[in-house]
């Protein structure tokens, strides 16, 4: 065992004890975070406007601070972007994480000294929890790659500006720098296809042990490696044994990845966003990710099926239930207050509090009142694939409201890597699973309002072509799993 491996095991045990301490006392941990947030921001402009001096409980907070999305908070954020201090958090932020807004154009999410440190620390802790549980440290002496956006930053009114994944690249610990790939120069390449080609050149003869990124873009990297080497990734990188991912559910990609790698490797799921690092998979034996309760983030939850009602109930951690779909609302050390990030989550456990990301509150299909969400379509696809040799590259789902003949239906756009016989039988398996999960969808099928779903096959590379056409190929960008319209569907190239 190398010295680095030995040290990693000791450090992992220490960090795991700290995590277990706050995870075993979750309500008190969140109450402390809440109090610290209110106290710290009491004399900011936002704190003055919302009477933080009178907030002593969650009930007070609900009364004084409404739920907002970026557009609703924008009058404050624009002042921060203009260079004002003490607007939503004391002082000025260190960075703005620039993201693409759907209705508001570019969004500038503040990253403060208090919030920034949690991103690299939490990613590190995810790996350390894996080491503490498995004892596996074989990867620490090899090369690690993190497929991410460019680390180059600009300045806006004296504050640095960039993509979150690129900003975090500046915070990679010194002890990992020698192991980290790709090179800084390669990481700064903007064009994704050019960048992946350069990454292949830099890594193809290295001892890669950890590979991390959004599955759809790691897949492109793997395919190019195989094209160059004519070997499965697992044979090319014999010591590759840990895949770290976030952004999308890995399960629909698992069969495809195991084929590309040639064997199964352990994986760790992360839930980072520009607004905060919310959760990570803390064990290989349980479903879900451990909600990070000690990261300077106070969580509230609203049941998704009542979210669009007037004044829906906002609850805290102590009142959540397993299996319910919630919109996640956050208040943070970056000055985001009762902020709706747009994600929905489901608790898989409350001892400790573990979640899965079930989708986006705006990404659903309910053209006929079916309320189908991302988690349901992913699970349906996964169940249909099990026991077959089917492998898929990518998929999305949209309603077909005005078919040329027959009843409306859900249209599944799938780019197959490998089909397994009758696609209609595969479609039926997906539909059966969806009906078993969603009673509204079941009733619409049985009641002859909808006909069972249909699959449209997308040509090879079609999803990448679409993402390239809208300027979102690579990086942290990803295809929505489902939409309530056909804006994406009508631009996909069908076979």
Short mmCIF file of C-alpha atoms in Angstrom, two decimals:
data_model
loop_
_atom_site.label_atom_id
_atom_site.label_comp_id
_atom_site.label_asym_id
_atom_site.label_seq_id
_atom_site.Cartn_x
_atom_site.Cartn_y
_atom_site.Cartn_z
CA UNK A 1 0.00 0.00 0.00
CA UNK A 2 1.36 3.41 -0.99
CA UNK A 3 1.70 6.25 1.49
CA UNK A 4 -1.06 8.13 -0.33
CA UNK A 5 -3.41 5.13 -0.03
CA UNK A 6 -2.63 4.76 3.67
CA UNK A 7 -3.26 8.45 4.31
CA UNK A 8 -6.50 8.35 2.29
CA UNK A 9 -7.90 5.58 4.51
CA UNK A 10 -7.13 7.49 7.71
CA UNK A 11 -8.59 10.74 6.30
CA UNK A 12 -11.68 8.89 5.04
CA UNK A 13 -12.47 7.50 8.49
CA UNK A 14 -12.13 10.94 10.06
CA UNK A 15 -14.42 12.63 7.52
CA UNK A 16 -16.96 9.79 7.74
CA UNK A 17 -17.20 10.27 11.52
CA UNK A 18 -17.94 13.97 11.00
CA UNK A 19 -20.62 13.20 8.42
CA UNK A 20 -22.19 10.55 10.66
CA UNK A 21 -22.30 13.08 13.50
CA UNK A 22 -24.49 15.62 11.70
CA UNK A 23 -26.46 12.95 9.80
CA UNK A 24 -27.47 11.38 13.12
CA UNK A 25 -28.82 14.71 14.40
CA UNK A 26 -30.40 16.13 11.22
CA UNK A 27 -33.08 18.44 12.59
CA UNK A 28 -30.75 20.21 15.01
CA UNK A 29 -28.16 20.50 12.23
CA UNK A 30 -30.66 22.24 9.94
CA UNK A 31 -31.92 24.50 12.73
CA UNK A 32 -28.35 25.64 13.35
CA UNK A 33 -27.82 26.32 9.63
CA UNK A 34 -31.08 28.30 9.52
CA UNK A 35 -30.11 30.46 12.50
CA UNK A 36 -26.62 31.11 11.14
CA UNK A 37 -28.00 32.17 7.75
CA UNK A 38 -30.51 34.61 9.23
CA UNK A 39 -27.96 36.07 11.66
CA UNK A 40 -25.29 36.49 8.97
CA UNK A 41 -27.59 38.28 6.50
CA UNK A 42 -29.60 40.34 8.98
CA UNK A 43 -28.01 43.63 7.95
CA UNK A 44 -27.96 43.06 4.20
CA UNK A 45 -30.44 44.90 2.00
CA UNK A 46 -32.42 41.69 1.55
CA UNK A 47 -32.39 41.07 5.30
CA UNK A 48 -33.64 44.59 6.00
CA UNK A 49 -36.36 44.37 3.35
CA UNK A 50 -37.59 41.05 4.77
CA UNK A 51 -37.33 41.87 8.48
CA UNK A 52 -34.70 39.28 9.33
CA UNK A 53 -34.47 40.88 12.80
CA UNK A 54 -37.97 39.52 13.46
CA UNK A 55 -37.36 36.01 12.08
CA UNK A 56 -36.90 33.45 14.86
CA UNK A 57 -38.63 30.40 13.39
CA UNK A 58 -39.50 28.75 10.11
CA UNK A 59 -43.04 30.11 10.44
CA UNK A 60 -41.60 33.64 10.64
CA UNK A 61 -39.45 32.95 7.58
CA UNK A 62 -42.42 31.71 5.55
CA UNK A 63 -44.36 34.84 6.50
CA UNK A 64 -41.57 37.25 5.54
CA UNK A 65 -39.81 35.54 2.60
CA UNK A 66 -41.80 34.22 -0.35
CA UNK A 67 -40.55 31.45 -2.64
CA UNK A 68 -38.81 32.93 -5.66
CA UNK A 69 -37.11 31.69 -8.81
CA UNK A 70 -34.30 33.57 -10.54
CA UNK A 71 -36.60 36.00 -12.32
CA UNK A 72 -38.37 36.91 -9.09
CA UNK A 73 -35.05 37.42 -7.28
CA UNK A 74 -33.46 39.17 -10.21
CA UNK A 75 -33.92 42.73 -8.96
CA UNK A 76 -31.53 41.86 -6.13
CA UNK A 77 -29.12 39.73 -8.19
CA UNK A 78 -28.80 42.43 -10.85
CA UNK A 79 -27.57 44.82 -8.16
CA UNK A 80 -24.96 42.26 -7.07
CA UNK A 81 -23.88 41.83 -10.70
CA UNK A 82 -23.59 45.62 -10.99
CA UNK A 83 -21.01 45.54 -8.19
CA UNK A 84 -23.03 46.49 -5.10
CA UNK A 85 -22.05 44.94 -1.77
CA UNK A 86 -24.21 43.65 1.09
CA UNK A 87 -27.25 43.08 -1.11
CA UNK A 88 -28.21 39.46 -0.46
CA UNK A 89 -25.15 38.35 1.55
CA UNK A 90 -22.46 40.31 3.40
CA UNK A 91 -19.82 41.73 1.08
CA UNK A 92 -19.47 40.71 -2.55
CA UNK A 93 -19.32 37.23 -4.08
CA UNK A 94 -16.04 35.70 -5.24
CA UNK A 95 -17.57 34.48 -8.51
CA UNK A 96 -20.68 34.33 -10.59
CA UNK A 97 -21.51 30.93 -12.02
CA UNK A 98 -23.01 31.68 -15.41
CA UNK A 99 -25.82 29.37 -16.48
CA UNK A 100 -28.28 29.36 -19.36
CA UNK A 101 -31.75 30.47 -18.35
CA UNK A 102 -34.78 29.29 -20.29
CA UNK A 103 -36.76 32.52 -20.01
CA UNK A 104 -34.31 34.98 -18.51
CA UNK A 105 -31.31 34.55 -20.77
CA UNK A 106 -28.02 34.14 -18.93
CA UNK A 107 -28.31 33.69 -15.18
CA UNK A 108 -25.58 34.81 -12.77
CA UNK A 109 -25.54 32.70 -9.63
CA UNK A 110 -23.37 34.21 -6.87
CA UNK A 111 -20.65 32.07 -5.27
CA UNK A 112 -19.36 33.54 -2.03
CA UNK A 113 -16.36 32.67 0.11
CA UNK A 114 -18.74 30.75 2.38
CA UNK A 115 -20.49 28.80 -0.38
CA UNK A 116 -17.56 28.19 -2.73
CA UNK A 117 -15.56 25.95 -0.38
CA UNK A 118 -18.45 23.47 -0.11
CA UNK A 119 -18.15 22.42 -3.76
CA UNK A 120 -14.65 20.87 -3.74
CA UNK A 121 -15.05 19.71 -0.12
CA UNK A 122 -18.28 17.83 -0.82
CA UNK A 123 -16.92 16.18 -3.97
CA UNK A 124 -13.92 15.07 -1.93
CA UNK A 125 -16.16 13.76 0.85
CA UNK A 126 -18.10 11.63 -1.62
CA UNK A 127 -14.90 9.82 -2.58
CA UNK A 128 -13.81 9.53 1.05
CA UNK A 129 -17.15 7.96 2.05
CA UNK A 130 -16.60 5.42 -0.72
CA UNK A 131 -13.11 4.64 0.63
CA UNK A 132 -14.42 4.39 4.21
CA UNK A 133 -17.10 1.91 3.15
CA UNK A 134 -15.21 -0.24 0.64
CA UNK A 135 -11.60 0.10 1.76
CA UNK A 136 -10.71 0.52 -1.92
CA UNK A 137 -7.89 3.01 -2.41
CA UNK A 138 -6.37 1.43 -5.52
CA UNK A 139 -7.34 4.44 -7.62
CA UNK A 140 -5.55 7.14 -5.59
CA UNK A 141 -2.16 6.61 -7.27
CA UNK A 142 -3.53 6.59 -10.82
CA UNK A 143 -4.72 9.35 -13.13
CA UNK A 144 -8.09 11.01 -12.72
CA UNK A 145 -10.13 12.84 -15.31
CA UNK A 146 -13.01 15.22 -14.76
CA UNK A 147 -14.85 16.10 -17.98
CA UNK A 148 -15.96 19.67 -17.34
CA UNK A 149 -16.36 23.13 -18.76
CA UNK A 150 -13.50 25.50 -19.47
CA UNK A 151 -11.75 26.85 -16.34
CA UNK A 152 -11.19 30.20 -18.00
CA UNK A 153 -12.97 33.05 -16.22
CA UNK A 154 -13.90 36.58 -17.21
CA UNK A 155 -14.57 39.57 -14.99
CA UNK A 156 -17.81 41.44 -14.54
CA UNK A 157 -17.62 44.59 -12.43
CA UNK A 158 -14.59 43.22 -10.61
CA UNK A 159 -16.09 39.78 -9.92
CA UNK A 160 -14.87 36.66 -11.72
CA UNK A 161 -17.37 34.90 -13.96
CA UNK A 162 -17.41 31.41 -15.47
CA UNK A 163 -19.09 28.01 -15.62
CA UNK A 164 -19.37 26.23 -12.28
CA UNK A 165 -17.39 23.15 -13.32
CA UNK A 166 -14.63 25.40 -14.66
CA UNK A 167 -14.56 27.54 -11.51
CA UNK A 168 -14.30 24.43 -9.33
CA UNK A 169 -11.26 23.36 -11.40
CA UNK A 170 -9.38 26.21 -9.69
CA UNK A 171 -9.98 24.52 -6.34
CA UNK A 172 -8.57 21.06 -7.05
CA UNK A 173 -6.32 20.26 -4.03
CA UNK A 174 -2.56 20.30 -4.58
CA UNK A 175 -2.24 16.62 -3.70
CA UNK A 176 -4.43 15.76 -6.70
CA UNK A 177 -2.85 18.11 -9.24
CA UNK A 178 -0.21 15.62 -10.42
CA UNK A 179 -2.88 12.97 -10.96
CA UNK A 180 -5.39 15.21 -12.67
CA UNK A 181 -6.12 15.23 -16.40
CA UNK A 182 -6.67 16.75 -18.89
CA UNK A 183 -4.07 19.50 -19.02
CA UNK A 184 -5.09 23.07 -18.33
CA UNK A 185 -4.66 23.96 -22.01
CA UNK A 186 -6.92 21.14 -23.16
CA UNK A 187 -9.50 21.96 -20.50
CA UNK A 188 -9.69 25.50 -21.88
CA UNK A 189 -10.79 24.35 -25.37
CA UNK A 190 -14.34 25.60 -25.95
CA UNK A 191 -15.44 23.41 -28.85
CA UNK A 192 -16.57 20.15 -27.26
CA UNK A 193 -15.71 17.79 -30.13
CA UNK A 194 -12.22 19.29 -30.46
CA UNK A 195 -11.81 19.10 -26.70
CA UNK A 196 -12.77 15.41 -26.50
CA UNK A 197 -10.32 14.57 -29.31
CA UNK A 198 -7.56 16.36 -27.37
CA UNK A 199 -8.52 14.55 -24.15
CA UNK A 200 -8.28 11.21 -25.94
CA UNK A 201 -4.77 12.11 -27.11
CA UNK A 202 -3.69 13.02 -23.59
CA UNK A 203 -5.20 10.04 -21.80
CA UNK A 204 -5.13 7.05 -24.15
CA UNK A 205 -1.77 5.79 -22.83
CA UNK A 206 -2.25 6.81 -19.18
CA UNK A 207 -3.20 4.75 -16.13
CA UNK A 208 -6.70 6.16 -15.72
CA UNK A 209 -8.36 5.05 -12.48
CA UNK A 210 -11.17 7.60 -11.91
CA UNK A 211 -13.32 9.05 -14.67
CA UNK A 212 -15.99 11.65 -13.89
CA UNK A 213 -18.59 13.61 -15.82
CA UNK A 214 -22.15 13.65 -17.14
CA UNK A 215 -22.79 10.15 -18.60
CA UNK A 216 -23.83 11.31 -22.07
CA UNK A 217 -20.56 13.23 -22.56
CA UNK A 218 -18.37 10.56 -20.96
CA UNK A 219 -19.97 8.18 -23.44
CA UNK A 220 -18.63 10.27 -26.32
CA UNK A 221 -15.16 10.15 -24.77
CA UNK A 222 -15.37 6.36 -24.37
CA UNK A 223 -16.51 5.85 -27.95
CA UNK A 224 -13.59 7.89 -29.28
CA UNK A 225 -11.16 5.92 -27.09
CA UNK A 226 -12.47 2.64 -28.49
CA UNK A 227 -12.33 3.99 -32.05
CA UNK A 228 -8.66 4.90 -31.56
CA UNK A 229 -7.50 1.83 -29.61
CA UNK A 230 -9.87 -0.85 -30.86
CA UNK A 231 -10.15 -2.00 -27.22
CA UNK A 232 -12.88 -1.76 -24.59
CA UNK A 233 -12.24 1.06 -22.13
CA UNK A 234 -11.73 -1.43 -19.30
CA UNK A 235 -8.98 -3.21 -21.24
CA UNK A 236 -7.35 0.07 -22.22
CA UNK A 237 -7.48 1.35 -18.62
CA UNK A 238 -6.93 -1.84 -16.63
CA UNK A 239 -7.06 -0.03 -13.27
CA UNK A 240 -10.15 2.07 -14.03
CA UNK A 241 -12.56 1.12 -11.25
CA UNK A 242 -14.55 4.20 -10.22
CA UNK A 243 -16.97 6.28 -12.29
CA UNK A 244 -18.28 9.50 -10.73
CA UNK A 245 -21.25 11.20 -12.34
CA UNK A 246 -24.00 13.73 -11.84
CA UNK A 247 -26.64 15.62 -13.75
CA UNK A 248 -28.67 12.65 -14.99
CA UNK A 249 -29.71 9.20 -13.82
CA UNK A 250 -27.02 6.67 -14.71
CA UNK A 251 -29.29 3.62 -14.89
CA UNK A 252 -30.56 4.14 -18.46
CA UNK A 253 -26.90 4.34 -19.54
CA UNK A 254 -25.57 1.47 -17.40
CA UNK A 255 -25.95 -1.34 -19.98
CA UNK A 256 -24.36 0.85 -22.64
CA UNK A 257 -21.46 1.80 -20.35
CA UNK A 258 -20.78 -1.77 -19.25
CA UNK A 259 -20.54 -2.69 -22.92
CA UNK A 260 -18.15 0.20 -23.63
CA UNK A 261 -16.04 -0.59 -20.56
CA UNK A 262 -16.28 -4.34 -20.93
CA UNK A 263 -16.97 -4.88 -17.24
CA UNK A 264 -18.84 -3.34 -14.32
CA UNK A 265 -17.19 -0.59 -12.27
CA UNK A 266 -18.32 1.05 -9.04
CA UNK A 267 -20.01 4.41 -9.38
CA UNK A 268 -20.74 7.41 -7.18
CA UNK A 269 -23.63 9.76 -7.93
CA UNK A 270 -23.31 13.47 -7.13
CA UNK A 271 -25.91 16.23 -6.99
CA UNK A 272 -24.07 19.52 -7.54
CA UNK A 273 -25.52 22.67 -9.05
CA UNK A 274 -24.44 26.28 -9.38
CA UNK A 275 -26.72 27.07 -6.44
CA UNK A 276 -25.09 24.53 -4.12
CA UNK A 277 -23.80 20.99 -3.67
CA UNK A 278 -26.87 19.24 -2.32
CA UNK A 279 -26.20 15.52 -2.04
CA UNK A 280 -23.95 12.59 -2.89
CA UNK A 281 -24.14 8.82 -2.83
CA UNK A 282 -22.63 7.88 0.52
CA UNK A 283 -22.98 4.10 0.24
CA UNK A 284 -22.90 1.45 -2.46
CA UNK A 285 -25.56 -0.55 -0.63
CA UNK A 286 -28.53 1.84 -0.47
CA UNK A 287 -30.55 3.74 -3.03
CA UNK A 288 -30.35 7.52 -2.97
CA UNK A 289 -27.91 10.29 -2.10
CA UNK A 290 -27.22 11.68 1.35
CA UNK A 291 -28.69 15.18 1.64
CA UNK A 292 -25.97 17.58 2.76
CA UNK A 293 -27.41 19.20 5.88
CA UNK A 294 -24.23 20.89 7.12
CA UNK A 295 -23.26 22.72 3.92
CA UNK A 296 -24.67 26.16 4.70
CA UNK A 297 -27.92 25.30 2.91
CA UNK A 298 -31.35 25.40 4.60
CA UNK A 299 -33.91 23.22 2.83
CA UNK A 300 -37.64 23.57 2.43
CA UNK A 301 -39.95 21.32 0.44
CA UNK A 302 -43.26 21.75 -1.36
CA UNK A 303 -45.26 18.80 -2.66
CA UNK A 304 -44.96 18.88 -6.43
CA UNK A 305 -48.63 18.14 -7.05
CA UNK A 306 -49.62 21.28 -5.10
CA UNK A 307 -46.75 23.54 -6.17
CA UNK A 308 -48.78 25.62 -8.64
CA UNK A 309 -51.59 26.21 -6.17
CA UNK A 310 -51.86 29.56 -4.41
CA UNK A 311 -49.76 29.53 -1.22
CA UNK A 312 -48.77 25.84 -1.17
CA UNK A 313 -47.48 24.50 2.15
CA UNK A 314 -43.73 24.83 2.75
CA UNK A 315 -42.34 22.18 5.07
CA UNK A 316 -38.94 21.51 6.58
CA UNK A 317 -36.96 18.32 6.82
CA UNK A 318 -38.78 17.01 9.90
CA UNK A 319 -42.07 16.73 8.00
CA UNK A 320 -40.99 15.09 4.73
CA UNK A 321 -42.19 11.60 3.81
CA UNK A 322 -40.55 8.81 1.84
CA UNK A 323 -41.89 8.37 -1.69
CA UNK A 324 -43.45 11.83 -2.11
CA UNK A 325 -42.38 14.06 -5.00
CA UNK A 326 -41.21 17.44 -3.66
CA UNK A 327 -39.98 20.69 -5.18
CA UNK A 328 -36.75 21.54 -3.35
CA UNK A 329 -36.42 25.11 -2.04
CA UNK A 330 -33.09 26.42 -0.73
CA UNK A 331 -31.61 29.30 1.27
CA UNK A 332 -27.83 29.52 1.13
CA UNK A 333 -24.61 31.23 2.16
CA UNK A 334 -24.54 32.72 -1.34
CA UNK A 335 -27.62 34.83 -0.57
CA UNK A 336 -30.28 32.79 -2.33
CA UNK A 337 -33.39 32.97 -0.16
CA UNK A 338 -36.36 30.56 -0.40
CA UNK A 339 -35.04 29.91 -3.90
CA UNK A 340 -36.70 27.47 -6.27
CA UNK A 341 -33.94 25.79 -8.29
CA UNK A 342 -36.55 23.95 -10.37
CA UNK A 343 -35.65 20.41 -9.32
CA UNK A 344 -37.93 17.81 -7.79
CA UNK A 345 -36.71 15.14 -5.38
CA UNK A 346 -38.06 12.04 -3.68
CA UNK A 347 -36.83 10.81 -0.31
CA UNK A 348 -35.76 7.18 -0.31
CA UNK A 349 -34.93 7.26 3.41
CA UNK A 350 -35.32 9.57 6.41
CA UNK A 351 -32.79 7.74 8.62
CA UNK A 352 -30.59 9.19 7.27
CA UNK A 353 -32.15 11.63 4.80
CA UNK A 354 -31.42 10.31 1.32
CA UNK A 355 -32.94 11.54 -1.93
CA UNK A 356 -33.13 10.83 -5.62
CA UNK A 357 -33.65 13.58 -8.19
CA UNK A 358 -37.00 12.85 -9.80
CA UNK A 359 -36.95 15.56 -12.47
CA UNK A 360 -37.66 19.22 -13.05
CA UNK A 361 -40.89 20.90 -12.00
CA UNK A 362 -41.11 22.32 -15.54
CA UNK A 363 -40.11 19.04 -17.22
CA UNK A 364 -43.13 16.77 -17.23
CA UNK A 365 -45.86 15.54 -19.52
CA UNK A 366 -49.41 16.37 -18.55
CA UNK A 367 -51.03 17.19 -21.85
CA UNK A 368 -54.04 15.15 -20.70
CA UNK A 369 -53.66 15.27 -16.91
CA UNK A 370 -51.27 12.31 -16.69
CA UNK A 371 -48.57 14.09 -14.60
CA UNK A 372 -45.72 11.88 -15.88
CA UNK A 373 -42.35 12.88 -14.40
CA UNK A 374 -38.71 12.18 -15.21
CA UNK A 375 -38.19 9.52 -12.56
CA UNK A 376 -41.10 7.50 -13.99
CA UNK A 377 -39.87 7.47 -17.58
CA UNK A 378 -36.33 6.58 -16.49
CA UNK A 379 -37.57 3.72 -14.32
CA UNK A 380 -39.87 2.46 -17.08
CA UNK A 381 -37.00 2.40 -19.56
CA UNK A 382 -34.68 0.71 -17.08
CA UNK A 383 -37.23 -2.03 -16.30
CA UNK A 384 -37.89 -2.64 -20.01
CA UNK A 385 -34.15 -2.97 -20.74
CA UNK A 386 -33.51 -5.49 -17.94
CA UNK A 387 -32.98 -8.99 -19.27
CA UNK A 388 -32.45 -7.82 -22.85
CA UNK A 389 -29.39 -6.92 -24.90
CA UNK A 390 -30.84 -3.51 -25.73
CA UNK A 391 -28.51 -0.57 -25.29
CA UNK A 392 -29.45 3.05 -25.83
CA UNK A 393 -27.41 6.19 -26.34
CA UNK A 394 -30.02 8.81 -25.48
CA UNK A 395 -33.77 9.41 -25.28
CA UNK A 396 -36.48 11.98 -24.65
CA UNK A 397 -40.28 11.87 -24.52
CA UNK A 398 -42.92 14.27 -25.85
CA UNK A 399 -46.71 14.17 -26.32
CA UNK A 400 -48.19 13.63 -29.77
CA UNK A 401 -51.48 15.49 -29.43
CA UNK A 402 -52.60 15.53 -33.07
CA UNK A 403 -51.57 12.25 -34.73
CA UNK A 404 -52.55 11.66 -38.34
CA UNK A 405 -54.81 8.85 -37.16
CA UNK A 406 -55.94 7.29 -33.91
CA UNK A 407 -55.74 8.53 -30.35
CA UNK A 408 -53.00 10.81 -29.00
CA UNK A 409 -49.98 9.15 -27.41
CA UNK A 410 -46.61 9.69 -25.81
CA UNK A 411 -43.84 9.56 -28.39
CA UNK A 412 -40.49 8.20 -27.19
CA UNK A 413 -37.50 9.33 -29.22
CA UNK A 414 -34.72 6.78 -28.69
CA UNK A 415 -31.26 6.58 -30.20
CA UNK A 416 -30.45 2.86 -30.03
CA UNK A 417 -26.96 1.49 -29.81
CA UNK A 418 -28.34 -2.02 -30.10
CA UNK A 419 -31.91 -3.25 -30.59
CA UNK A 420 -33.20 -6.58 -29.36
CA UNK A 421 -35.82 -7.91 -31.72
CA UNK A 422 -39.25 -6.33 -31.88
CA UNK A 423 -39.26 -2.63 -30.98
CA UNK A 424 -43.04 -2.80 -30.50
CA UNK A 425 -42.55 -5.37 -27.71
CA UNK A 426 -40.00 -3.06 -26.12
CA UNK A 427 -42.50 -0.19 -26.35
CA UNK A 428 -45.15 -2.33 -24.66
CA UNK A 429 -42.77 -3.19 -21.80
CA UNK A 430 -42.07 0.51 -21.25
CA UNK A 431 -45.77 1.33 -21.39
CA UNK A 432 -46.71 -1.44 -18.95
CA UNK A 433 -44.14 -0.14 -16.46
CA UNK A 434 -45.35 3.44 -16.86
CA UNK A 435 -48.95 2.38 -16.27
CA UNK A 436 -47.95 0.49 -13.11
CA UNK A 437 -46.16 3.56 -11.75
CA UNK A 438 -48.62 6.28 -12.69
CA UNK A 439 -52.33 5.77 -12.01
CA UNK A 440 -53.30 8.84 -14.04
CA UNK A 441 -51.54 7.48 -17.12
CA UNK A 442 -53.10 4.04 -16.51
CA UNK A 443 -56.61 5.54 -16.35
CA UNK A 444 -56.07 7.48 -19.59
CA UNK A 445 -54.92 4.33 -21.41
CA UNK A 446 -57.76 2.18 -20.03
CA UNK A 447 -60.27 4.96 -20.66
CA UNK A 448 -59.18 5.22 -24.32
CA UNK A 449 -58.11 8.84 -23.97
CA UNK A 450 -54.54 7.89 -24.92
CA UNK A 451 -53.19 4.98 -26.90
CA UNK A 452 -50.04 3.21 -25.68
CA UNK A 453 -46.76 4.97 -26.35
CA UNK A 454 -44.89 4.71 -29.63
CA UNK A 455 -41.15 4.70 -30.26
CA UNK A 456 -39.51 6.80 -32.95
CA UNK A 457 -35.91 5.82 -33.68
CA UNK A 458 -33.43 8.70 -33.83
CA UNK A 459 -30.53 8.36 -36.23
CA UNK A 460 -27.05 7.71 -34.83
CA UNK A 461 -25.61 10.92 -33.43
CA UNK A 462 -28.96 12.67 -33.74
CA UNK A 463 -29.10 13.96 -30.19
CA UNK A 464 -25.56 15.30 -30.38
CA UNK A 465 -26.44 17.00 -33.67
CA UNK A 466 -29.44 18.62 -32.01
CA UNK A 467 -27.39 19.82 -29.01
CA UNK A 468 -24.74 21.19 -31.36
CA UNK A 469 -27.39 23.04 -33.37
CA UNK A 470 -28.51 24.93 -30.26
CA UNK A 471 -24.94 25.56 -29.04
CA UNK A 472 -25.12 23.17 -26.07
CA UNK A 473 -22.91 20.26 -27.08
CA UNK A 474 -20.87 18.98 -24.13
CA UNK A 475 -20.01 20.52 -20.80
CA UNK A 476 -22.78 20.39 -18.21
CA UNK A 477 -25.59 20.50 -20.78
CA UNK A 478 -28.05 17.65 -20.98
CA UNK A 479 -31.19 16.65 -22.87
CA UNK A 480 -34.45 16.97 -20.90
CA UNK A 481 -35.95 13.54 -20.34
CA UNK A 482 -39.42 14.76 -21.17
CA UNK A 483 -41.24 17.87 -22.33
CA UNK A 484 -44.85 18.96 -22.37
CA UNK A 485 -44.41 20.27 -25.91
CA UNK A 486 -42.62 19.25 -29.12
CA UNK A 487 -39.94 21.94 -29.37
CA UNK A 488 -37.19 19.30 -29.10
CA UNK A 489 -39.12 16.42 -30.65
CA UNK A 490 -39.78 18.17 -33.95
CA UNK A 491 -36.07 18.91 -34.47
CA UNK A 492 -34.76 15.38 -33.96
CA UNK A 493 -33.71 13.40 -37.06
CA UNK A 494 -35.90 10.28 -37.26
CA UNK A 495 -34.91 7.10 -39.10
#
